[in-house]
Amino acid sequence: MSAVRAIATQALRLWWREGRLPAVLLLVVLLGALSATLSIQRAAESERDRVAAEATDRETFASQGARNPHSVAHFSRFAFRPQAPLAALDPGIGPYAGVAIWMEAHYQDPANLRAAEDRVELGRLADLSPAWLLQVLVPLLIIALAFDALAGERERGTLPLLLGGGASARTLLLGKSLALALVFGVPLLLLALAQAPAAWGRADTAAELLLRLAAWVLGHALYLGAWIASALAVSLWMSRARTALVLLLAAWTMATLIAPRLAIGIAEAMAPVPTAGEFSSAVYRDLREGIDGHDPADARREAFKQQVLEEYGVERVEDLPVSFAGLALQEGERYGHIVFDRHFGALADAYRAQERWRRIGALAGPLPALQQVSMAAAGTDIAHHVDFMGQAEARRREIVGMLDEDLIRHGAGKDMAYLADESLWARVPEFVYALPRYAALATRQWLDWLLLAAWLLLAAWLASRAAMRTEAAR
Amino acid sequence: MKTLWRTMLWDWRMLARSRVGVAAVLLTVAFLALAAWNGARFAGQWQLEAETATASAAEARTRLLDSIAAGDSWAAFPFSAESAIVLPPAPLADVASGRADLDPRATTAFTFRKQHELFRHYEIDSPLALAQGRFDLAFVLQTLLPLLVIALGYGVLAEERERGLDRVLAVQQVPPRRLLAGRLLARAMLLLVPLLAVFAWLWLIGGTHAPDTAHRSPRLGWALALTVGYLAFWWALVAWVGTWRLREGQTLLALLAAWVLLVLALPALAGLVSRELHPPPSRFELIAAARVQEIDGVKRSAQLLGDYAHDHPELDPKAGSNLPAWASTLFLTSRLVDEAVAPVVQRFDAALAAQQATVERWQFATPALMLQRGLVAAAGTDERRRAGFIAQSRAHLVEYRERTGLMMLGGELLDAQRLQALPAFAFVEPDGASAWRVVRWPLLVLWGLSLVLLTIALRRAGRGRV
């Protein structure tokens, strides 16, 4: 162990003398501090705005005065999504996923207010966040330090001396790995810990937050470990530092720049999401003509009327003891639920299928798997987005159902002329977003964890083979 | 000229032997072909979407006329009419998708619609795909081609020095300037030829989504000029760094550091600075403010109707007696809400415009940003075309709403003739000159910078400082 420590110390000293370590540390500290501070600040501002808007909307809704319940169902409430607990660490799909849903009558709205729409488009290459820093830039910095860590020793002729002095190739590898792990592991931990105080209030329990933080750190540790092992394996395998550098840079370009975009392109082709126009046309067509295309809305309404008249034993709508308009609206909503479940269900399935297809990019490197793990831990992945849409829709149905029920009970003979008083609006339930338990979502991610671990093991195996080869060549 | 050609031939032979050249050409062709195919797919989908929206609007209109003809009194109220608002594909959507996959591209205007809610239900696209970005030509040109330039060029000069070939060449009295120019040109051609082939394909065969070639051809020319200028910058940088007398590995590291700084870090920083300097107001606040106004409008509906009647003395007070009360309330409330939230909406527009202005100032800090801004401006997938579309859409909504609202309160009912007479939306493409104004400075600076760097490198090479 002392040999490993000594090699690590010597490597750190060498990198420091060469000026590479100070440059790398300066970059990591500067970008890390900047991204962490700004991300925390932005998340806090967004939360403040959301809480203020919710309070205003609550007040507006409660003070509408006497109105027809169906008019109020149209006005309804908005479901605002709170910031994900670790969104400042990894914004994930956040800027491209809506955070507000209008829970209006007759239609399930998609989530709107996407932050990316309010900023200038810069090619989506880099969004300065702790996750981007660790996932894209740090592997490059690992390469910059490690490419000649062993190939350089060989070129300088110091490798045989080191091996002859009693240190095995494996010890050399472990020593250099320890040095790199220290250089990049400490910033990883600091970045994660810096978020904890700000995120404290956004997770339901401390245990939930710690679990998410631990998963985030572990995922990144596996990822950076895979890069460290790969870089050292290549450095030990290659006879020239330059060749090692070229190979590693090609691998980095493929793994972090090309494969993720190609993979999402494949995912889009294999699991296409309809365009907005196609989606709403299909929804309205099903609402109008029936989900089988042979059950038009007018015929449905007429059949329903006959059914209601029969049920109440009367011949005319005017003789009903309840509001027929309310019953018809309730029936329309019931049919709408079938249509919305079908279309939004298919949409969520397509999102999830794209996530699965995107894993194809993990053949070129561990980034797609890590991004999945990181976004899930941060609460900024597709699963959290779909969950938010599901919770908002459930509350929409509750609110609209409650208002229609009031119209049915009290609007007999008056229908749309019936006015309910303000006490009803006060009884309308609030939307309170419940953050899904991480443990429940994480079980769906076993494949991503497996891919991450597989990449680490593969890299470690390559490094170990390179060490054996070096030992054999002594 | 002959000796330059001989140097180029010699360099190609060397590259073919080392297999680096073959690999670089193959990768360039593969990346460009894939990106061009992806771009054509995106533009085709957009075109299909525009055609579907137009066809759906025509179907809805036919259905409405059928209902009116069948005696459906509800259908004859002017609030039943809708007007399609459709954004046709951008002229070079197949080159740079820009922000076009994010922004709304179609909606409908009708009597009760509010301006801030004009575009609704469009946020269907996969957030995962949006966040990842597209593998389009803009991405390949801005990000991957510089890496291929570095891969092909970092060894020029450094390789000779390390192998001691520079001394052999000096003995043979091969001028280093000619050597550098010849080898760089030979390697640049390997990337330039596939690039020109792709642009020729885009010009001659591609672009079925943009039938108006008058809009497309000059923009393709600007995009090509920008791209070649950008690649010239990277070759010049490679040449300049090559004269620093670094070892091959160090040259590669230095060029890579420049790539990270210019392609990743500075554009990210420009985005960050623009957002921090000009943050948009809160959308949550906009929603809350609009809803406060809406309830105010509902409470004051009688007064609003009175005010409207006062402003329109030509209206017969009894004319709209068949109209449901909620219809006039919704119409008048949407006008009230628009008026009340207009300052907040303007703040959004102003924030985005200010961010854009900041980025356009910052673009001169890095060629990558100059290329990116130039390409999206030439493509028509930048903030300008979006702003033009949104402004035109809002103006159309106001005109359509006012017309149908007045008809509604005046007791008019729809028929085929009145429906035909309602205003229709047709997007007016911003003229090419406005895009050229955005493109010309980056173009000039990119080419100027490349020439300066190349001159410095060749002078250093000529003085034997290699």
Short mmCIF file of N, CA, C and O in Angstrom, two decimals, chain B residues 35-47 87-101 105 134-139 141 198-227 371-382 385 427 429-430 432 435-436 439:
data_model
loop_
_atom_site.label_atom_id
_atom_site.label_comp_id
_atom_site.label_asym_id
_atom_site.label_seq_id
_atom_site.Cartn_x
_atom_site.Cartn_y
_atom_site.Cartn_z
N ALA B 35 -25.54 13.48 -41.38
CA ALA B 35 -26.11 14.76 -40.95
C ALA B 35 -27.03 15.31 -42.03
O ALA B 35 -28.11 15.85 -41.72
N ALA B 36 -26.64 15.18 -43.30
CA ALA B 36 -27.49 15.69 -44.39
C ALA B 36 -28.79 14.89 -44.45
O ALA B 36 -29.88 15.46 -44.62
N TRP B 37 -28.69 13.58 -44.23
CA TRP B 37 -29.90 12.74 -44.24
C TRP B 37 -30.81 13.11 -43.07
O TRP B 37 -32.02 13.26 -43.23
N ASN B 38 -30.21 13.29 -41.90
CA ASN B 38 -30.98 13.69 -40.72
C ASN B 38 -31.66 15.03 -40.93
O ASN B 38 -32.82 15.22 -40.55
N GLY B 39 -30.92 15.96 -41.53
CA GLY B 39 -31.46 17.30 -41.78
C GLY B 39 -32.62 17.25 -42.74
O GLY B 39 -33.66 17.89 -42.53
N ALA B 40 -32.48 16.44 -43.80
CA ALA B 40 -33.55 16.34 -44.79
C ALA B 40 -34.79 15.72 -44.14
O ALA B 40 -35.92 16.12 -44.42
N ARG B 41 -34.55 14.78 -43.22
CA ARG B 41 -35.66 14.13 -42.51
C ARG B 41 -36.41 15.15 -41.64
O ARG B 41 -37.64 15.21 -41.64
N PHE B 42 -35.64 15.97 -40.94
CA PHE B 42 -36.26 16.97 -40.06
C PHE B 42 -37.07 17.97 -40.89
O PHE B 42 -38.22 18.29 -40.56
N ALA B 43 -36.46 18.46 -41.99
CA ALA B 43 -37.15 19.45 -42.83
C ALA B 43 -38.40 18.82 -43.45
O ALA B 43 -39.45 19.47 -43.55
N GLY B 44 -38.30 17.54 -43.84
CA GLY B 44 -39.44 16.85 -44.43
C GLY B 44 -40.59 16.71 -43.44
O GLY B 44 -41.75 16.91 -43.77
N GLN B 45 -40.22 16.39 -42.18
CA GLN B 45 -41.26 16.26 -41.14
C GLN B 45 -41.96 17.60 -40.92
O GLN B 45 -43.17 17.68 -40.72
N TRP B 46 -41.17 18.66 -40.93
CA TRP B 46 -41.72 20.00 -40.72
C TRP B 46 -42.69 20.34 -41.85
O TRP B 46 -43.79 20.87 -41.63
N GLN B 47 -42.28 20.01 -43.08
CA GLN B 47 -43.13 20.29 -44.23
C GLN B 47 -44.45 19.52 -44.12
O GLN B 47 -45.53 20.07 -44.33
N LEU B 87 -46.42 27.94 -39.73
CA LEU B 87 -45.07 28.40 -40.10
C LEU B 87 -44.48 27.41 -41.09
O LEU B 87 -44.25 26.25 -40.74
N PRO B 88 -44.21 27.83 -42.32
CA PRO B 88 -43.60 26.89 -43.27
C PRO B 88 -42.16 26.59 -42.87
O PRO B 88 -41.54 27.36 -42.13
N PRO B 89 -41.60 25.49 -43.37
CA PRO B 89 -40.21 25.15 -43.01
C PRO B 89 -39.25 26.27 -43.38
O PRO B 89 -39.45 26.95 -44.39
N ALA B 90 -38.24 26.43 -42.56
CA ALA B 90 -37.22 27.46 -42.83
C ALA B 90 -36.43 27.08 -44.08
O ALA B 90 -36.29 25.89 -44.37
N PRO B 91 -35.91 28.07 -44.80
CA PRO B 91 -35.23 27.76 -46.07
C PRO B 91 -34.12 26.72 -45.94
O PRO B 91 -33.99 25.86 -46.79
N LEU B 92 -33.33 26.81 -44.88
CA LEU B 92 -32.25 25.82 -44.73
C LEU B 92 -32.45 24.98 -43.46
O LEU B 92 -31.50 24.71 -42.73
N ALA B 93 -33.69 24.56 -43.23
CA ALA B 93 -33.95 23.74 -42.03
C ALA B 93 -33.16 22.44 -42.09
O ALA B 93 -32.87 21.84 -41.06
N ASP B 94 -32.78 22.02 -43.30
CA ASP B 94 -32.03 20.77 -43.43
C ASP B 94 -30.54 20.96 -43.13
O ASP B 94 -29.81 19.99 -43.00
N VAL B 95 -30.10 22.20 -43.00
CA VAL B 95 -28.68 22.46 -42.68
C VAL B 95 -28.51 22.67 -41.18
O VAL B 95 -27.62 22.07 -40.56
N ALA B 96 -29.35 23.51 -40.61
CA ALA B 96 -29.24 23.80 -39.17
C ALA B 96 -30.65 23.84 -38.58
O ALA B 96 -31.44 24.71 -38.94
N SER B 97 -30.95 22.89 -37.69
CA SER B 97 -32.30 22.88 -37.11
C SER B 97 -32.48 24.00 -36.10
O SER B 97 -33.60 24.41 -35.81
N GLY B 98 -31.37 24.50 -35.56
CA GLY B 98 -31.44 25.64 -34.63
C GLY B 98 -32.44 25.40 -33.53
O GLY B 98 -32.45 24.33 -32.91
N ARG B 99 -33.34 26.37 -33.32
CA ARG B 99 -34.33 26.22 -32.26
C ARG B 99 -35.69 25.82 -32.84
O ARG B 99 -36.70 25.86 -32.14
N ALA B 100 -35.70 25.46 -34.14
CA ALA B 100 -36.97 25.19 -34.80
C ALA B 100 -37.69 23.97 -34.21
O ALA B 100 -38.91 23.89 -34.28
N ASP B 101 -36.93 23.01 -33.64
CA ASP B 101 -37.60 21.83 -33.08
C ASP B 101 -38.24 22.14 -31.73
O ASP B 101 -39.00 21.34 -31.21
N ARG B 105 -44.94 25.72 -34.22
CA ARG B 105 -44.91 25.92 -35.67
C ARG B 105 -46.33 26.03 -36.27
O ARG B 105 -46.46 26.31 -37.44
N ARG B 134 -29.67 17.70 -32.11
CA ARG B 134 -29.73 16.89 -33.34
C ARG B 134 -28.37 16.71 -33.97
O ARG B 134 -27.52 17.59 -33.90
N PHE B 135 -28.22 15.57 -34.62
CA PHE B 135 -26.99 15.29 -35.39
C PHE B 135 -27.22 15.89 -36.78
O PHE B 135 -27.46 15.19 -37.75
N ASP B 136 -27.18 17.23 -36.85
CA ASP B 136 -27.40 17.87 -38.15
C ASP B 136 -26.09 18.44 -38.68
O ASP B 136 -25.04 18.33 -38.03
N LEU B 137 -26.16 19.05 -39.86
CA LEU B 137 -24.93 19.56 -40.47
C LEU B 137 -24.27 20.61 -39.60
O LEU B 137 -23.04 20.66 -39.49
N ALA B 138 -25.09 21.46 -38.97
CA ALA B 138 -24.51 22.51 -38.13
C ALA B 138 -23.63 21.91 -37.03
O ALA B 138 -22.54 22.40 -36.73
N PHE B 139 -24.11 20.81 -36.41
CA PHE B 139 -23.35 20.14 -35.36
C PHE B 139 -22.05 19.56 -35.91
O PHE B 139 -20.98 19.74 -35.33
N LEU B 141 -20.42 20.42 -38.66
CA LEU B 141 -19.50 21.47 -39.13
C LEU B 141 -18.86 22.20 -37.96
O LEU B 141 -17.65 22.46 -37.96
N VAL B 198 -21.48 17.74 -50.51
CA VAL B 198 -22.73 17.82 -49.74
C VAL B 198 -23.49 19.11 -50.07
O VAL B 198 -24.71 19.09 -50.26
N PHE B 199 -22.77 20.22 -50.16
CA PHE B 199 -23.45 21.47 -50.48
C PHE B 199 -24.01 21.44 -51.91
O PHE B 199 -25.08 21.99 -52.17
N ALA B 200 -23.29 20.78 -52.82
CA ALA B 200 -23.81 20.66 -54.20
C ALA B 200 -25.10 19.84 -54.18
O ALA B 200 -26.08 20.18 -54.84
N TRP B 201 -25.09 18.79 -53.38
CA TRP B 201 -26.30 17.96 -53.25
C TRP B 201 -27.46 18.79 -52.67
O TRP B 201 -28.59 18.72 -53.15
N LEU B 202 -27.14 19.58 -51.64
CA LEU B 202 -28.18 20.41 -51.01
C LEU B 202 -28.75 21.41 -52.01
O LEU B 202 -29.93 21.73 -51.99
N TRP B 203 -27.86 21.91 -52.88
CA TRP B 203 -28.28 22.95 -53.83
C TRP B 203 -29.07 22.35 -54.99
O TRP B 203 -30.11 22.87 -55.38
N LEU B 204 -28.58 21.22 -55.51
CA LEU B 204 -29.18 20.67 -56.74
C LEU B 204 -30.35 19.73 -56.46
O LEU B 204 -31.34 19.74 -57.18
N ILE B 205 -30.23 18.94 -55.42
CA ILE B 205 -31.24 17.89 -55.20
C ILE B 205 -32.07 18.14 -53.93
O ILE B 205 -33.27 17.96 -53.93
N GLY B 206 -31.41 18.57 -52.87
CA GLY B 206 -32.09 18.74 -51.59
C GLY B 206 -33.05 19.93 -51.61
O GLY B 206 -33.22 20.59 -52.63
N GLY B 207 -33.64 20.16 -50.44
CA GLY B 207 -34.47 21.36 -50.29
C GLY B 207 -35.85 21.25 -50.88
O GLY B 207 -36.44 22.26 -51.26
N THR B 208 -36.40 20.02 -50.92
CA THR B 208 -37.77 19.90 -51.45
C THR B 208 -38.78 20.58 -50.52
O THR B 208 -39.88 20.88 -50.91
N HIS B 209 -38.35 20.81 -49.28
CA HIS B 209 -39.25 21.47 -48.33
C HIS B 209 -39.34 22.98 -48.60
O HIS B 209 -40.22 23.65 -48.08
N ALA B 210 -38.37 23.51 -49.36
CA ALA B 210 -38.34 24.96 -49.61
C ALA B 210 -38.35 25.20 -51.12
O ALA B 210 -37.30 25.38 -51.73
N PRO B 211 -39.53 25.17 -51.72
CA PRO B 211 -39.58 25.25 -53.18
C PRO B 211 -39.09 26.58 -53.73
O PRO B 211 -38.70 26.65 -54.89
N ASP B 212 -39.09 27.63 -52.88
CA ASP B 212 -38.66 28.94 -53.37
C ASP B 212 -37.13 29.02 -53.36
O ASP B 212 -36.51 29.35 -52.34
N THR B 213 -36.51 28.71 -54.49
CA THR B 213 -35.04 28.68 -54.54
C THR B 213 -34.44 30.07 -54.38
O THR B 213 -33.28 30.20 -54.01
N ALA B 214 -35.24 31.09 -54.65
CA ALA B 214 -34.72 32.46 -54.48
C ALA B 214 -34.32 32.70 -53.03
O ALA B 214 -33.39 33.45 -52.75
N HIS B 215 -35.04 32.04 -52.11
CA HIS B 215 -34.70 32.18 -50.69
C HIS B 215 -33.53 31.28 -50.33
O HIS B 215 -32.76 31.58 -49.44
N ARG B 216 -33.43 30.14 -51.00
CA ARG B 216 -32.52 29.09 -50.57
C ARG B 216 -31.09 29.27 -51.11
O ARG B 216 -30.12 29.16 -50.36
N SER B 217 -30.98 29.54 -52.41
CA SER B 217 -29.65 29.53 -53.03
C SER B 217 -28.65 30.50 -52.38
O SER B 217 -27.54 30.08 -52.02
N PRO B 218 -29.02 31.79 -52.21
CA PRO B 218 -28.02 32.68 -51.59
C PRO B 218 -27.67 32.25 -50.17
O PRO B 218 -26.52 32.34 -49.75
N ARG B 219 -28.67 31.73 -49.45
CA ARG B 219 -28.40 31.31 -48.07
C ARG B 219 -27.43 30.13 -48.04
O ARG B 219 -26.59 30.04 -47.15
N LEU B 220 -27.59 29.23 -49.02
CA LEU B 220 -26.65 28.10 -49.10
C LEU B 220 -25.24 28.61 -49.34
O LEU B 220 -24.26 28.11 -48.77
N GLY B 221 -25.16 29.63 -50.19
CA GLY B 221 -23.87 30.24 -50.48
C GLY B 221 -23.24 30.83 -49.23
O GLY B 221 -22.05 30.63 -48.95
N TRP B 222 -24.06 31.54 -48.41
CA TRP B 222 -23.52 32.13 -47.17
C TRP B 222 -23.06 31.02 -46.22
O TRP B 222 -22.01 31.14 -45.58
N ALA B 223 -23.90 29.97 -46.13
CA ALA B 223 -23.56 28.87 -45.21
C ALA B 223 -22.23 28.23 -45.61
O ALA B 223 -21.38 27.93 -44.77
N LEU B 224 -22.05 28.05 -46.92
CA LEU B 224 -20.82 27.44 -47.40
C LEU B 224 -19.62 28.36 -47.13
O LEU B 224 -18.56 27.91 -46.67
N ALA B 225 -19.82 29.66 -47.42
CA ALA B 225 -18.72 30.61 -47.20
C ALA B 225 -18.33 30.65 -45.71
O ALA B 225 -17.15 30.68 -45.36
N LEU B 226 -19.35 30.61 -44.85
CA LEU B 226 -19.07 30.59 -43.40
C LEU B 226 -18.30 29.34 -43.01
O LEU B 226 -17.32 29.39 -42.25
N THR B 227 -18.75 28.20 -43.53
CA THR B 227 -18.13 26.93 -43.16
C THR B 227 -16.69 26.86 -43.64
O THR B 227 -15.80 26.45 -42.88
N LEU B 371 -19.82 30.82 -36.39
CA LEU B 371 -20.37 29.87 -37.35
C LEU B 371 -21.80 29.49 -36.96
O LEU B 371 -22.71 29.51 -37.79
N GLN B 372 -21.99 29.19 -35.67
CA GLN B 372 -23.31 28.74 -35.21
C GLN B 372 -24.37 29.82 -35.45
O GLN B 372 -25.44 29.55 -36.00
N ARG B 373 -24.06 31.06 -35.03
CA ARG B 373 -25.03 32.14 -35.22
C ARG B 373 -25.26 32.40 -36.70
O ARG B 373 -26.38 32.66 -37.13
N GLY B 374 -24.17 32.36 -37.46
CA GLY B 374 -24.29 32.59 -38.90
C GLY B 374 -25.14 31.53 -39.57
O GLY B 374 -26.01 31.83 -40.39
N LEU B 375 -24.89 30.27 -39.21
CA LEU B 375 -25.64 29.17 -39.85
C LEU B 375 -27.13 29.23 -39.52
O LEU B 375 -27.97 29.06 -40.41
N VAL B 376 -27.47 29.48 -38.25
CA VAL B 376 -28.90 29.50 -37.92
C VAL B 376 -29.60 30.72 -38.53
O VAL B 376 -30.77 30.66 -38.89
N ALA B 377 -28.84 31.82 -38.65
CA ALA B 377 -29.44 33.00 -39.31
C ALA B 377 -29.67 32.70 -40.79
O ALA B 377 -30.74 33.01 -41.34
N ALA B 378 -28.67 32.09 -41.44
CA ALA B 378 -28.83 31.75 -42.86
C ALA B 378 -29.93 30.72 -43.04
O ALA B 378 -30.71 30.78 -44.00
N ALA B 379 -30.02 29.79 -42.09
CA ALA B 379 -31.02 28.71 -42.20
C ALA B 379 -32.43 29.23 -41.93
O ALA B 379 -33.41 28.67 -42.42
N GLY B 380 -32.54 30.30 -41.14
CA GLY B 380 -33.86 30.79 -40.76
C GLY B 380 -34.42 30.04 -39.57
O GLY B 380 -35.62 29.95 -39.36
N THR B 381 -33.52 29.45 -38.77
CA THR B 381 -33.97 28.72 -37.58
C THR B 381 -33.48 29.42 -36.32
O THR B 381 -33.28 28.79 -35.29
N ASP B 382 -33.28 30.72 -36.40
CA ASP B 382 -32.79 31.49 -35.25
C ASP B 382 -33.95 32.23 -34.58
O ASP B 382 -35.11 32.02 -34.92
N ARG B 385 -36.43 34.72 -37.08
CA ARG B 385 -37.59 34.19 -37.82
C ARG B 385 -38.70 33.81 -36.83
O ARG B 385 -39.87 34.02 -37.10
N PHE B 427 -47.69 33.44 -43.74
CA PHE B 427 -46.43 33.91 -43.16
C PHE B 427 -45.61 34.67 -44.20
O PHE B 427 -45.42 34.20 -45.33
N GLU B 429 -42.17 35.68 -45.17
CA GLU B 429 -40.77 35.32 -44.89
C GLU B 429 -39.93 36.58 -44.77
O GLU B 429 -39.99 37.45 -45.64
N PRO B 430 -39.15 36.70 -43.67
CA PRO B 430 -38.28 37.88 -43.57
C PRO B 430 -37.33 37.89 -44.77
O PRO B 430 -36.87 36.84 -45.22
N GLY B 432 -34.18 38.17 -47.28
CA GLY B 432 -32.82 37.64 -47.14
C GLY B 432 -31.84 38.68 -46.63
O GLY B 432 -30.86 38.34 -45.96
N ALA B 435 -31.16 38.49 -42.96
CA ALA B 435 -30.25 37.39 -42.58
C ALA B 435 -28.82 37.73 -42.99
O ALA B 435 -27.87 37.46 -42.24
N TRP B 436 -28.67 38.36 -44.13
CA TRP B 436 -27.33 38.73 -44.61
C TRP B 436 -26.66 39.71 -43.63
O TRP B 436 -25.47 39.63 -43.36
N VAL B 439 -25.18 37.66 -41.03
CA VAL B 439 -24.13 36.75 -41.48
C VAL B 439 -22.85 37.49 -41.87
O VAL B 439 -21.74 36.99 -41.66
#
